[in-house]
Amino acid sequence: SSRMAQFKLVLLGESAVGKSSLVHRFVKNQFDEFRESTIGAAFLTQTISLDDDTIIKFEIWDTAGQERYKSLAPMYYRNANCAVVVYDITQSESLERAKAWVKELQRQANENIIITLAGNKLDLEQNREVPTEEAEAYAKEAGLLFFETSAKTGVNVTEIFTEIAKKLPIE
Ligand code: GTP
Ligand code: MG
């Protein structure tokens, strides 16, 4: 017999780091070089099954990273079971923005929220500004799951959601 559980997930991070691209890779297995910047937020769902026959349904809020939408974020992270905070490995400033989101989540979101830090655009290694070890050390210290991903190639995208699913409390 299989068990089913659903969880609310929110994506946060600076504009253009690839939040929508990660979600589209996960939900539709597609990548778009010319994706338009998100307005407000987008809602998508995807289910995954774990080895133990548990089916997890993610209800995903893909938020808009542009500054003018910043005040909307609490609406989406309130009640979220998990958050994926995204930065771009080729823009060190985007990691600073990600750290600010993590701080805000740790202060204002659900006490048991599972937070993942995702360094996206791993396919652009030649333009890297954020060393893996630096982000990894920060993630460890802050108690976050950590992945480097590429929405373009698909590297580590499903893995993020699978690792989160394994950590979620299922009755
Ligand atoms: P907002 O909606 O404005 O917050 O941006 P976003 O974080 O959703 O970024 P989006 O997914 O729209 O991606 C921004 C740009 O980066 C697009 O042109 C994408 O094609 C590109 N992009 C996203 N992920 C990757 C990636 O892994 N590799 C490369 N090379 N480009 C990517
Ligand atoms: Mg977007």
mmCIF file with all atom_site columns, C-alpha atoms and ligand atoms in Angstrom:
data_model
loop_
_atom_site.group_PDB
_atom_site.id
_atom_site.type_symbol
_atom_site.label_atom_id
_atom_site.label_alt_id
_atom_site.label_comp_id
_atom_site.label_asym_id
_atom_site.label_entity_id
_atom_site.label_seq_id
_atom_site.pdbx_PDB_ins_code
_atom_site.Cartn_x
_atom_site.Cartn_y
_atom_site.Cartn_z
_atom_site.occupancy
_atom_site.B_iso_or_equiv
_atom_site.pdbx_formal_charge
_atom_site.auth_seq_id
_atom_site.auth_comp_id
_atom_site.auth_asym_id
_atom_site.auth_atom_id
_atom_site.pdbx_PDB_model_num
ATOM   1   C  CA  . SER A 1 1   ? 0.000  0.000  0.000   1.00 0.00 ? 1   SER A CA  1
ATOM   2   C  CA  . SER A 1 2   ? 1.293  3.491  -0.770  1.00 0.00 ? 2   SER A CA  1
ATOM   3   C  CA  . ARG A 1 3   ? 1.115  6.537  1.428   1.00 0.00 ? 3   ARG A CA  1
ATOM   4   C  CA  . MET A 1 4   ? 0.522  10.049 0.178   1.00 0.00 ? 4   MET A CA  1
ATOM   5   C  CA  . ALA A 1 5   ? 1.497  13.388 1.605   1.00 0.00 ? 5   ALA A CA  1
ATOM   6   C  CA  . GLN A 1 6   ? 1.456  16.922 0.289   1.00 0.00 ? 6   GLN A CA  1
ATOM   7   C  CA  . PHE A 1 7   ? 3.731  19.778 1.174   1.00 0.00 ? 7   PHE A CA  1
ATOM   8   C  CA  . LYS A 1 8   ? 4.010  23.444 0.357   1.00 0.00 ? 8   LYS A CA  1
ATOM   9   C  CA  . LEU A 1 9   ? 7.341  24.583 -1.115  1.00 0.00 ? 9   LEU A CA  1
ATOM   10  C  CA  . VAL A 1 10  ? 8.442  28.157 -1.814  1.00 0.00 ? 10  VAL A CA  1
ATOM   11  C  CA  . LEU A 1 11  ? 11.287 29.338 -4.073  1.00 0.00 ? 11  LEU A CA  1
ATOM   12  C  CA  . LEU A 1 12  ? 13.071 32.557 -3.163  1.00 0.00 ? 12  LEU A CA  1
ATOM   13  C  CA  . GLY A 1 13  ? 16.082 34.402 -4.533  1.00 0.00 ? 13  GLY A CA  1
ATOM   14  C  CA  . GLU A 1 14  ? 17.217 37.329 -6.591  1.00 0.00 ? 14  GLU A CA  1
ATOM   15  C  CA  . SER A 1 15  ? 15.728 37.944 -10.036 1.00 0.00 ? 15  SER A CA  1
ATOM   16  C  CA  . ALA A 1 16  ? 17.302 35.933 -12.888 1.00 0.00 ? 16  ALA A CA  1
ATOM   17  C  CA  . VAL A 1 17  ? 19.066 33.335 -10.723 1.00 0.00 ? 17  VAL A CA  1
ATOM   18  C  CA  . GLY A 1 18  ? 16.858 30.666 -12.322 1.00 0.00 ? 18  GLY A CA  1
ATOM   19  C  CA  . LYS A 1 19  ? 14.036 29.902 -9.861  1.00 0.00 ? 19  LYS A CA  1
ATOM   20  C  CA  . SER A 1 20  ? 11.386 29.497 -12.579 1.00 0.00 ? 20  SER A CA  1
ATOM   21  C  CA  . SER A 1 21  ? 13.821 27.561 -14.738 1.00 0.00 ? 21  SER A CA  1
ATOM   22  C  CA  . LEU A 1 22  ? 14.487 25.073 -11.910 1.00 0.00 ? 22  LEU A CA  1
ATOM   23  C  CA  . VAL A 1 23  ? 10.763 24.573 -11.351 1.00 0.00 ? 23  VAL A CA  1
ATOM   24  C  CA  . HIS A 1 24  ? 10.107 24.088 -15.069 1.00 0.00 ? 24  HIS A CA  1
ATOM   25  C  CA  . ARG A 1 25  ? 12.928 21.563 -15.298 1.00 0.00 ? 25  ARG A CA  1
ATOM   26  C  CA  . PHE A 1 26  ? 11.429 19.691 -12.318 1.00 0.00 ? 26  PHE A CA  1
ATOM   27  C  CA  . VAL A 1 27  ? 7.780  19.863 -13.388 1.00 0.00 ? 27  VAL A CA  1
ATOM   28  C  CA  . LYS A 1 28  ? 8.014  19.710 -17.209 1.00 0.00 ? 28  LYS A CA  1
ATOM   29  C  CA  . ASN A 1 29  ? 11.596 18.593 -17.842 1.00 0.00 ? 29  ASN A CA  1
ATOM   30  C  CA  . GLN A 1 30  ? 12.038 21.608 -20.104 1.00 0.00 ? 30  GLN A CA  1
ATOM   31  C  CA  . PHE A 1 31  ? 14.433 24.561 -20.274 1.00 0.00 ? 31  PHE A CA  1
ATOM   32  C  CA  . ASP A 1 32  ? 13.886 27.905 -21.966 1.00 0.00 ? 32  ASP A CA  1
ATOM   33  C  CA  . GLU A 1 33  ? 16.848 30.213 -22.781 1.00 0.00 ? 33  GLU A CA  1
ATOM   34  C  CA  . PHE A 1 34  ? 14.519 33.228 -22.881 1.00 0.00 ? 34  PHE A CA  1
ATOM   35  C  CA  . ARG A 1 35  ? 12.232 32.785 -19.903 1.00 0.00 ? 35  ARG A CA  1
ATOM   36  C  CA  . GLU A 1 36  ? 10.327 35.905 -18.880 1.00 0.00 ? 36  GLU A CA  1
ATOM   37  C  CA  . SER A 1 37  ? 10.756 37.326 -15.410 1.00 0.00 ? 37  SER A CA  1
ATOM   38  C  CA  . THR A 1 38  ? 7.987  36.173 -13.065 1.00 0.00 ? 38  THR A CA  1
ATOM   39  C  CA  . ILE A 1 39  ? 5.226  38.625 -12.170 1.00 0.00 ? 39  ILE A CA  1
ATOM   40  C  CA  . GLY A 1 40  ? 3.961  38.231 -8.592  1.00 0.00 ? 40  GLY A CA  1
ATOM   41  C  CA  . ALA A 1 41  ? 4.300  34.461 -8.259  1.00 0.00 ? 41  ALA A CA  1
ATOM   42  C  CA  . ALA A 1 42  ? 3.492  31.268 -10.141 1.00 0.00 ? 42  ALA A CA  1
ATOM   43  C  CA  . PHE A 1 43  ? 1.925  28.096 -8.749  1.00 0.00 ? 43  PHE A CA  1
ATOM   44  C  CA  . LEU A 1 44  ? 2.848  24.617 -9.980  1.00 0.00 ? 44  LEU A CA  1
ATOM   45  C  CA  . THR A 1 45  ? 2.543  21.100 -8.612  1.00 0.00 ? 45  THR A CA  1
ATOM   46  C  CA  . GLN A 1 46  ? 4.566  17.949 -9.070  1.00 0.00 ? 46  GLN A CA  1
ATOM   47  C  CA  . THR A 1 47  ? 4.530  14.544 -7.402  1.00 0.00 ? 47  THR A CA  1
ATOM   48  C  CA  . ILE A 1 48  ? 7.460  12.230 -6.788  1.00 0.00 ? 48  ILE A CA  1
ATOM   49  C  CA  . SER A 1 49  ? 7.548  8.717  -5.385  1.00 0.00 ? 49  SER A CA  1
ATOM   50  C  CA  . LEU A 1 50  ? 10.138 7.627  -2.890  1.00 0.00 ? 50  LEU A CA  1
ATOM   51  C  CA  . ASP A 1 51  ? 11.693 4.153  -2.655  1.00 0.00 ? 51  ASP A CA  1
ATOM   52  C  CA  . ASP A 1 52  ? 9.407  3.203  0.227   1.00 0.00 ? 52  ASP A CA  1
ATOM   53  C  CA  . ASP A 1 53  ? 6.287  3.726  -1.950  1.00 0.00 ? 53  ASP A CA  1
ATOM   54  C  CA  . THR A 1 54  ? 5.478  7.094  -0.416  1.00 0.00 ? 54  THR A CA  1
ATOM   55  C  CA  . ILE A 1 55  ? 4.065  9.589  -2.892  1.00 0.00 ? 55  ILE A CA  1
ATOM   56  C  CA  . ILE A 1 56  ? 4.907  13.207 -2.188  1.00 0.00 ? 56  ILE A CA  1
ATOM   57  C  CA  . LYS A 1 57  ? 2.971  16.009 -3.820  1.00 0.00 ? 57  LYS A CA  1
ATOM   58  C  CA  . PHE A 1 58  ? 4.759  19.360 -3.892  1.00 0.00 ? 58  PHE A CA  1
ATOM   59  C  CA  . GLU A 1 59  ? 2.640  22.499 -4.133  1.00 0.00 ? 59  GLU A CA  1
ATOM   60  C  CA  . ILE A 1 60  ? 5.194  24.978 -5.422  1.00 0.00 ? 60  ILE A CA  1
ATOM   61  C  CA  . TRP A 1 61  ? 5.119  28.765 -5.162  1.00 0.00 ? 61  TRP A CA  1
ATOM   62  C  CA  . ASP A 1 62  ? 7.671  30.229 -7.548  1.00 0.00 ? 62  ASP A CA  1
ATOM   63  C  CA  . THR A 1 63  ? 8.049  33.812 -6.334  1.00 0.00 ? 63  THR A CA  1
ATOM   64  C  CA  . ALA A 1 64  ? 9.171  36.854 -8.326  1.00 0.00 ? 64  ALA A CA  1
ATOM   65  C  CA  . GLY A 1 65  ? 12.689 38.000 -7.481  1.00 0.00 ? 65  GLY A CA  1
ATOM   66  C  CA  . GLN A 1 66  ? 12.355 41.595 -8.636  1.00 0.00 ? 66  GLN A CA  1
ATOM   67  C  CA  . GLU A 1 67  ? 12.663 44.099 -5.807  1.00 0.00 ? 67  GLU A CA  1
ATOM   68  C  CA  . ARG A 1 68  ? 9.178  45.530 -6.326  1.00 0.00 ? 68  ARG A CA  1
ATOM   69  C  CA  . TYR A 1 69  ? 7.614  42.164 -5.353  1.00 0.00 ? 69  TYR A CA  1
ATOM   70  C  CA  . LYS A 1 70  ? 9.667  41.719 -2.199  1.00 0.00 ? 70  LYS A CA  1
ATOM   71  C  CA  . SER A 1 71  ? 6.821  42.591 0.174   1.00 0.00 ? 71  SER A CA  1
ATOM   72  C  CA  . LEU A 1 72  ? 4.685  39.745 -1.229  1.00 0.00 ? 72  LEU A CA  1
ATOM   73  C  CA  . ALA A 1 73  ? 7.126  37.041 -0.164  1.00 0.00 ? 73  ALA A CA  1
ATOM   74  C  CA  . PRO A 1 74  ? 5.755  36.446 3.367   1.00 0.00 ? 74  PRO A CA  1
ATOM   75  C  CA  . MET A 1 75  ? 2.415  35.485 1.828   1.00 0.00 ? 75  MET A CA  1
ATOM   76  C  CA  . TYR A 1 76  ? 4.162  32.626 0.064   1.00 0.00 ? 76  TYR A CA  1
ATOM   77  C  CA  . TYR A 1 77  ? 6.589  31.455 2.730   1.00 0.00 ? 77  TYR A CA  1
ATOM   78  C  CA  . ARG A 1 78  ? 4.058  31.620 5.543   1.00 0.00 ? 78  ARG A CA  1
ATOM   79  C  CA  . ASN A 1 79  ? 2.917  27.999 6.128   1.00 0.00 ? 79  ASN A CA  1
ATOM   80  C  CA  . ALA A 1 80  ? 5.547  26.648 3.746   1.00 0.00 ? 80  ALA A CA  1
ATOM   81  C  CA  . ASN A 1 81  ? 6.971  23.283 4.789   1.00 0.00 ? 81  ASN A CA  1
ATOM   82  C  CA  . CYS A 1 82  ? 10.089 23.792 2.730   1.00 0.00 ? 82  CYS A CA  1
ATOM   83  C  CA  . ALA A 1 83  ? 11.982 26.519 0.905   1.00 0.00 ? 83  ALA A CA  1
ATOM   84  C  CA  . VAL A 1 84  ? 14.542 26.490 -1.871  1.00 0.00 ? 84  VAL A CA  1
ATOM   85  C  CA  . VAL A 1 85  ? 16.669 29.633 -1.781  1.00 0.00 ? 85  VAL A CA  1
ATOM   86  C  CA  . VAL A 1 86  ? 18.463 30.065 -5.084  1.00 0.00 ? 86  VAL A CA  1
ATOM   87  C  CA  . TYR A 1 87  ? 21.582 31.998 -6.076  1.00 0.00 ? 87  TYR A CA  1
ATOM   88  C  CA  . ASP A 1 88  ? 23.594 32.084 -9.297  1.00 0.00 ? 88  ASP A CA  1
ATOM   89  C  CA  . ILE A 1 89  ? 27.149 30.677 -8.982  1.00 0.00 ? 89  ILE A CA  1
ATOM   90  C  CA  . THR A 1 90  ? 28.330 33.331 -11.494 1.00 0.00 ? 90  THR A CA  1
ATOM   91  C  CA  . GLN A 1 91  ? 27.027 36.273 -9.361  1.00 0.00 ? 91  GLN A CA  1
ATOM   92  C  CA  . SER A 1 92  ? 28.470 36.457 -5.845  1.00 0.00 ? 92  SER A CA  1
ATOM   93  C  CA  . GLU A 1 93  ? 26.059 39.236 -4.975  1.00 0.00 ? 93  GLU A CA  1
ATOM   94  C  CA  . SER A 1 94  ? 23.185 36.774 -5.468  1.00 0.00 ? 94  SER A CA  1
ATOM   95  C  CA  . LEU A 1 95  ? 24.575 34.613 -2.643  1.00 0.00 ? 95  LEU A CA  1
ATOM   96  C  CA  . GLU A 1 96  ? 24.421 37.618 -0.319  1.00 0.00 ? 96  GLU A CA  1
ATOM   97  C  CA  . ARG A 1 97  ? 20.771 38.077 -1.289  1.00 0.00 ? 97  ARG A CA  1
ATOM   98  C  CA  . ALA A 1 98  ? 20.163 34.360 -0.654  1.00 0.00 ? 98  ALA A CA  1
ATOM   99  C  CA  . LYS A 1 99  ? 21.683 34.660 2.822   1.00 0.00 ? 99  LYS A CA  1
ATOM   100 C  CA  . ALA A 1 100 ? 19.287 37.523 3.588   1.00 0.00 ? 100 ALA A CA  1
ATOM   101 C  CA  . TRP A 1 101 ? 16.343 35.330 2.540   1.00 0.00 ? 101 TRP A CA  1
ATOM   102 C  CA  . VAL A 1 102 ? 17.582 32.509 4.752   1.00 0.00 ? 102 VAL A CA  1
ATOM   103 C  CA  . LYS A 1 103 ? 17.791 34.893 7.704   1.00 0.00 ? 103 LYS A CA  1
ATOM   104 C  CA  . GLU A 1 104 ? 14.275 36.141 7.053   1.00 0.00 ? 104 GLU A CA  1
ATOM   105 C  CA  . LEU A 1 105 ? 12.934 32.573 6.791   1.00 0.00 ? 105 LEU A CA  1
ATOM   106 C  CA  . GLN A 1 106 ? 14.667 31.525 9.989   1.00 0.00 ? 106 GLN A CA  1
ATOM   107 C  CA  . ARG A 1 107 ? 13.067 34.465 11.791  1.00 0.00 ? 107 ARG A CA  1
ATOM   108 C  CA  . GLN A 1 108 ? 9.614  34.592 10.239  1.00 0.00 ? 108 GLN A CA  1
ATOM   109 C  CA  . ALA A 1 109 ? 8.688  31.285 8.636   1.00 0.00 ? 109 ALA A CA  1
ATOM   110 C  CA  . ASN A 1 110 ? 7.515  28.000 10.085  1.00 0.00 ? 110 ASN A CA  1
ATOM   111 C  CA  . GLU A 1 111 ? 9.765  26.820 12.887  1.00 0.00 ? 111 GLU A CA  1
ATOM   112 C  CA  . ASN A 1 112 ? 10.306 23.428 11.244  1.00 0.00 ? 112 ASN A CA  1
ATOM   113 C  CA  . ILE A 1 113 ? 10.779 24.697 7.703   1.00 0.00 ? 113 ILE A CA  1
ATOM   114 C  CA  . ILE A 1 114 ? 13.340 22.718 5.681   1.00 0.00 ? 114 ILE A CA  1
ATOM   115 C  CA  . ILE A 1 115 ? 15.571 25.146 3.822   1.00 0.00 ? 115 ILE A CA  1
ATOM   116 C  CA  . THR A 1 116 ? 17.730 24.232 0.840   1.00 0.00 ? 116 THR A CA  1
ATOM   117 C  CA  . LEU A 1 117 ? 20.375 26.479 -0.693  1.00 0.00 ? 117 LEU A CA  1
ATOM   118 C  CA  . ALA A 1 118 ? 20.748 25.965 -4.445  1.00 0.00 ? 118 ALA A CA  1
ATOM   119 C  CA  . GLY A 1 119 ? 23.660 27.407 -6.441  1.00 0.00 ? 119 GLY A CA  1
ATOM   120 C  CA  . ASN A 1 120 ? 22.274 27.400 -9.972  1.00 0.00 ? 120 ASN A CA  1
ATOM   121 C  CA  . LYS A 1 121 ? 23.849 27.768 -13.459 1.00 0.00 ? 121 LYS A CA  1
ATOM   122 C  CA  . LEU A 1 122 ? 26.471 25.118 -12.776 1.00 0.00 ? 122 LEU A CA  1
ATOM   123 C  CA  . ASP A 1 123 ? 26.861 24.778 -16.568 1.00 0.00 ? 123 ASP A CA  1
ATOM   124 C  CA  . LEU A 1 124 ? 28.522 28.233 -16.544 1.00 0.00 ? 124 LEU A CA  1
ATOM   125 C  CA  . GLU A 1 125 ? 31.546 26.969 -14.601 1.00 0.00 ? 125 GLU A CA  1
ATOM   126 C  CA  . GLN A 1 126 ? 33.876 29.198 -16.648 1.00 0.00 ? 126 GLN A CA  1
ATOM   127 C  CA  . ASN A 1 127 ? 32.135 32.287 -15.176 1.00 0.00 ? 127 ASN A CA  1
ATOM   128 C  CA  . ARG A 1 128 ? 31.991 31.027 -11.601 1.00 0.00 ? 128 ARG A CA  1
ATOM   129 C  CA  . GLU A 1 129 ? 32.325 33.676 -8.864  1.00 0.00 ? 129 GLU A CA  1
ATOM   130 C  CA  . VAL A 1 130 ? 31.166 31.655 -5.838  1.00 0.00 ? 130 VAL A CA  1
ATOM   131 C  CA  . PRO A 1 131 ? 33.501 28.786 -4.835  1.00 0.00 ? 131 PRO A CA  1
ATOM   132 C  CA  . THR A 1 132 ? 31.609 25.600 -3.941  1.00 0.00 ? 132 THR A CA  1
ATOM   133 C  CA  . GLU A 1 133 ? 33.418 25.343 -0.587  1.00 0.00 ? 133 GLU A CA  1
ATOM   134 C  CA  . GLU A 1 134 ? 32.365 28.857 0.433   1.00 0.00 ? 134 GLU A CA  1
ATOM   135 C  CA  . ALA A 1 135 ? 28.647 28.212 -0.160  1.00 0.00 ? 135 ALA A CA  1
ATOM   136 C  CA  . GLU A 1 136 ? 28.869 24.729 1.327   1.00 0.00 ? 136 GLU A CA  1
ATOM   137 C  CA  . ALA A 1 137 ? 30.496 26.032 4.526   1.00 0.00 ? 137 ALA A CA  1
ATOM   138 C  CA  . TYR A 1 138 ? 27.820 28.697 4.873   1.00 0.00 ? 138 TYR A CA  1
ATOM   139 C  CA  . ALA A 1 139 ? 25.032 26.136 4.275   1.00 0.00 ? 139 ALA A CA  1
ATOM   140 C  CA  . LYS A 1 140 ? 26.460 23.802 6.882   1.00 0.00 ? 140 LYS A CA  1
ATOM   141 C  CA  . GLU A 1 141 ? 26.771 26.557 9.461   1.00 0.00 ? 141 GLU A CA  1
ATOM   142 C  CA  . ALA A 1 142 ? 23.193 27.745 8.776   1.00 0.00 ? 142 ALA A CA  1
ATOM   143 C  CA  . GLY A 1 143 ? 21.780 24.193 8.830   1.00 0.00 ? 143 GLY A CA  1
ATOM   144 C  CA  . LEU A 1 144 ? 20.674 24.079 5.195   1.00 0.00 ? 144 LEU A CA  1
ATOM   145 C  CA  . LEU A 1 145 ? 20.648 21.355 2.571   1.00 0.00 ? 145 LEU A CA  1
ATOM   146 C  CA  . PHE A 1 146 ? 22.984 22.381 -0.248  1.00 0.00 ? 146 PHE A CA  1
ATOM   147 C  CA  . PHE A 1 147 ? 23.125 21.646 -3.969  1.00 0.00 ? 147 PHE A CA  1
ATOM   148 C  CA  . GLU A 1 148 ? 24.730 23.124 -7.041  1.00 0.00 ? 148 GLU A CA  1
ATOM   149 C  CA  . THR A 1 149 ? 22.344 22.761 -9.956  1.00 0.00 ? 149 THR A CA  1
ATOM   150 C  CA  . SER A 1 150 ? 21.789 23.533 -13.592 1.00 0.00 ? 150 SER A CA  1
ATOM   151 C  CA  . ALA A 1 151 ? 18.264 24.080 -14.817 1.00 0.00 ? 151 ALA A CA  1
ATOM   152 C  CA  . LYS A 1 152 ? 19.790 24.059 -18.299 1.00 0.00 ? 152 LYS A CA  1
ATOM   153 C  CA  . THR A 1 153 ? 21.355 20.593 -18.174 1.00 0.00 ? 153 THR A CA  1
ATOM   154 C  CA  . GLY A 1 154 ? 19.116 19.244 -15.396 1.00 0.00 ? 154 GLY A CA  1
ATOM   155 C  CA  . VAL A 1 155 ? 22.000 18.410 -13.056 1.00 0.00 ? 155 VAL A CA  1
ATOM   156 C  CA  . ASN A 1 156 ? 20.828 17.913 -9.444  1.00 0.00 ? 156 ASN A CA  1
ATOM   157 C  CA  . VAL A 1 157 ? 17.331 19.302 -10.045 1.00 0.00 ? 157 VAL A CA  1
ATOM   158 C  CA  . THR A 1 158 ? 15.273 16.210 -9.164  1.00 0.00 ? 158 THR A CA  1
ATOM   159 C  CA  . GLU A 1 159 ? 17.812 15.496 -6.407  1.00 0.00 ? 159 GLU A CA  1
ATOM   160 C  CA  . ILE A 1 160 ? 16.855 18.698 -4.557  1.00 0.00 ? 160 ILE A CA  1
ATOM   161 C  CA  . PHE A 1 161 ? 13.222 17.693 -4.355  1.00 0.00 ? 161 PHE A CA  1
ATOM   162 C  CA  . THR A 1 162 ? 14.010 14.074 -3.507  1.00 0.00 ? 162 THR A CA  1
ATOM   163 C  CA  . GLU A 1 163 ? 16.302 15.052 -0.633  1.00 0.00 ? 163 GLU A CA  1
ATOM   164 C  CA  . ILE A 1 164 ? 13.713 17.483 0.712   1.00 0.00 ? 164 ILE A CA  1
ATOM   165 C  CA  . ALA A 1 165 ? 11.008 14.816 0.429   1.00 0.00 ? 165 ALA A CA  1
ATOM   166 C  CA  . LYS A 1 166 ? 13.113 12.397 2.467   1.00 0.00 ? 166 LYS A CA  1
ATOM   167 C  CA  . LYS A 1 167 ? 13.362 14.959 5.270   1.00 0.00 ? 167 LYS A CA  1
ATOM   168 C  CA  . LEU A 1 168 ? 9.685  15.836 5.412   1.00 0.00 ? 168 LEU A CA  1
ATOM   169 C  CA  . PRO A 1 169 ? 7.653  14.449 8.290   1.00 0.00 ? 169 PRO A CA  1
ATOM   170 C  CA  . ILE A 1 170 ? 5.239  11.845 6.964   1.00 0.00 ? 170 ILE A CA  1
ATOM   171 C  CA  . GLU A 1 171 ? 2.670  10.374 9.319   1.00 0.00 ? 171 GLU A CA  1
HETATM 172 P  P1  . GTP B 2 .   ? 12.571 36.142 -11.635 1.00 0.00 ? 1   GTP B P1  1
HETATM 173 O  O1  . GTP B 2 .   ? 11.325 35.474 -12.084 1.00 0.00 ? 1   GTP B O1  1
HETATM 174 O  O2  . GTP B 2 .   ? 12.766 37.504 -12.231 1.00 0.00 ? 1   GTP B O2  1
HETATM 175 O  O3  . GTP B 2 .   ? 12.719 36.176 -10.157 1.00 0.00 ? 1   GTP B O3  1
HETATM 176 O  O4  . GTP B 2 .   ? 13.843 35.268 -12.215 1.00 0.00 ? 1   GTP B O4  1
HETATM 177 P  P2  . GTP B 2 .   ? 14.091 33.692 -12.024 1.00 0.00 ? 1   GTP B P2  1
HETATM 178 O  O5  . GTP B 2 .   ? 14.943 33.482 -10.828 1.00 0.00 ? 1   GTP B O5  1
HETATM 179 O  O6  . GTP B 2 .   ? 12.815 32.956 -12.091 1.00 0.00 ? 1   GTP B O6  1
HETATM 180 O  O7  . GTP B 2 .   ? 15.013 33.351 -13.283 1.00 0.00 ? 1   GTP B O7  1
HETATM 181 P  P3  . GTP B 2 .   ? 14.577 32.584 -14.631 1.00 0.00 ? 1   GTP B P3  1
HETATM 182 O  O8  . GTP B 2 .   ? 14.265 31.155 -14.357 1.00 0.00 ? 1   GTP B O8  1
HETATM 183 O  O9  . GTP B 2 .   ? 13.571 33.397 -15.330 1.00 0.00 ? 1   GTP B O9  1
HETATM 184 O  O10 . GTP B 2 .   ? 15.976 32.597 -15.423 1.00 0.00 ? 1   GTP B O10 1
HETATM 185 C  C1  . GTP B 2 .   ? 16.636 33.803 -15.769 1.00 0.00 ? 1   GTP B C1  1
HETATM 186 C  C2  . GTP B 2 .   ? 17.536 33.559 -16.967 1.00 0.00 ? 1   GTP B C2  1
HETATM 187 O  O11 . GTP B 2 .   ? 18.589 32.653 -16.637 1.00 0.00 ? 1   GTP B O11 1
HETATM 188 C  C3  . GTP B 2 .   ? 16.800 32.937 -18.167 1.00 0.00 ? 1   GTP B C3  1
HETATM 189 O  O12 . GTP B 2 .   ? 17.297 33.529 -19.358 1.00 0.00 ? 1   GTP B O12 1
HETATM 190 C  C4  . GTP B 2 .   ? 17.181 31.472 -18.099 1.00 0.00 ? 1   GTP B C4  1
HETATM 191 O  O13 . GTP B 2 .   ? 17.209 30.865 -19.374 1.00 0.00 ? 1   GTP B O13 1
HETATM 192 C  C5  . GTP B 2 .   ? 18.590 31.539 -17.500 1.00 0.00 ? 1   GTP B C5  1
HETATM 193 N  N1  . GTP B 2 .   ? 18.904 30.339 -16.702 1.00 0.00 ? 1   GTP B N1  1
HETATM 194 C  C6  . GTP B 2 .   ? 18.180 29.801 -15.709 1.00 0.00 ? 1   GTP B C6  1
HETATM 195 N  N2  . GTP B 2 .   ? 18.764 28.700 -15.205 1.00 0.00 ? 1   GTP B N2  1
HETATM 196 C  C7  . GTP B 2 .   ? 19.917 28.541 -15.905 1.00 0.00 ? 1   GTP B C7  1
HETATM 197 C  C8  . GTP B 2 .   ? 20.975 27.576 -15.860 1.00 0.00 ? 1   GTP B C8  1
HETATM 198 O  O14 . GTP B 2 .   ? 21.001 26.630 -15.056 1.00 0.00 ? 1   GTP B O14 1
HETATM 199 N  N3  . GTP B 2 .   ? 21.996 27.757 -16.750 1.00 0.00 ? 1   GTP B N3  1
HETATM 200 C  C9  . GTP B 2 .   ? 22.033 28.787 -17.639 1.00 0.00 ? 1   GTP B C9  1
HETATM 201 N  N4  . GTP B 2 .   ? 23.082 28.866 -18.466 1.00 0.00 ? 1   GTP B N4  1
HETATM 202 N  N5  . GTP B 2 .   ? 21.058 29.712 -17.708 1.00 0.00 ? 1   GTP B N5  1
HETATM 203 C  C10 . GTP B 2 .   ? 20.011 29.581 -16.853 1.00 0.00 ? 1   GTP B C10 1
HETATM 204 MG MG  . MG  B 3 .   ? 10.848 33.556 -12.222 1.00 0.00 ? 2   MG  B MG  1
#
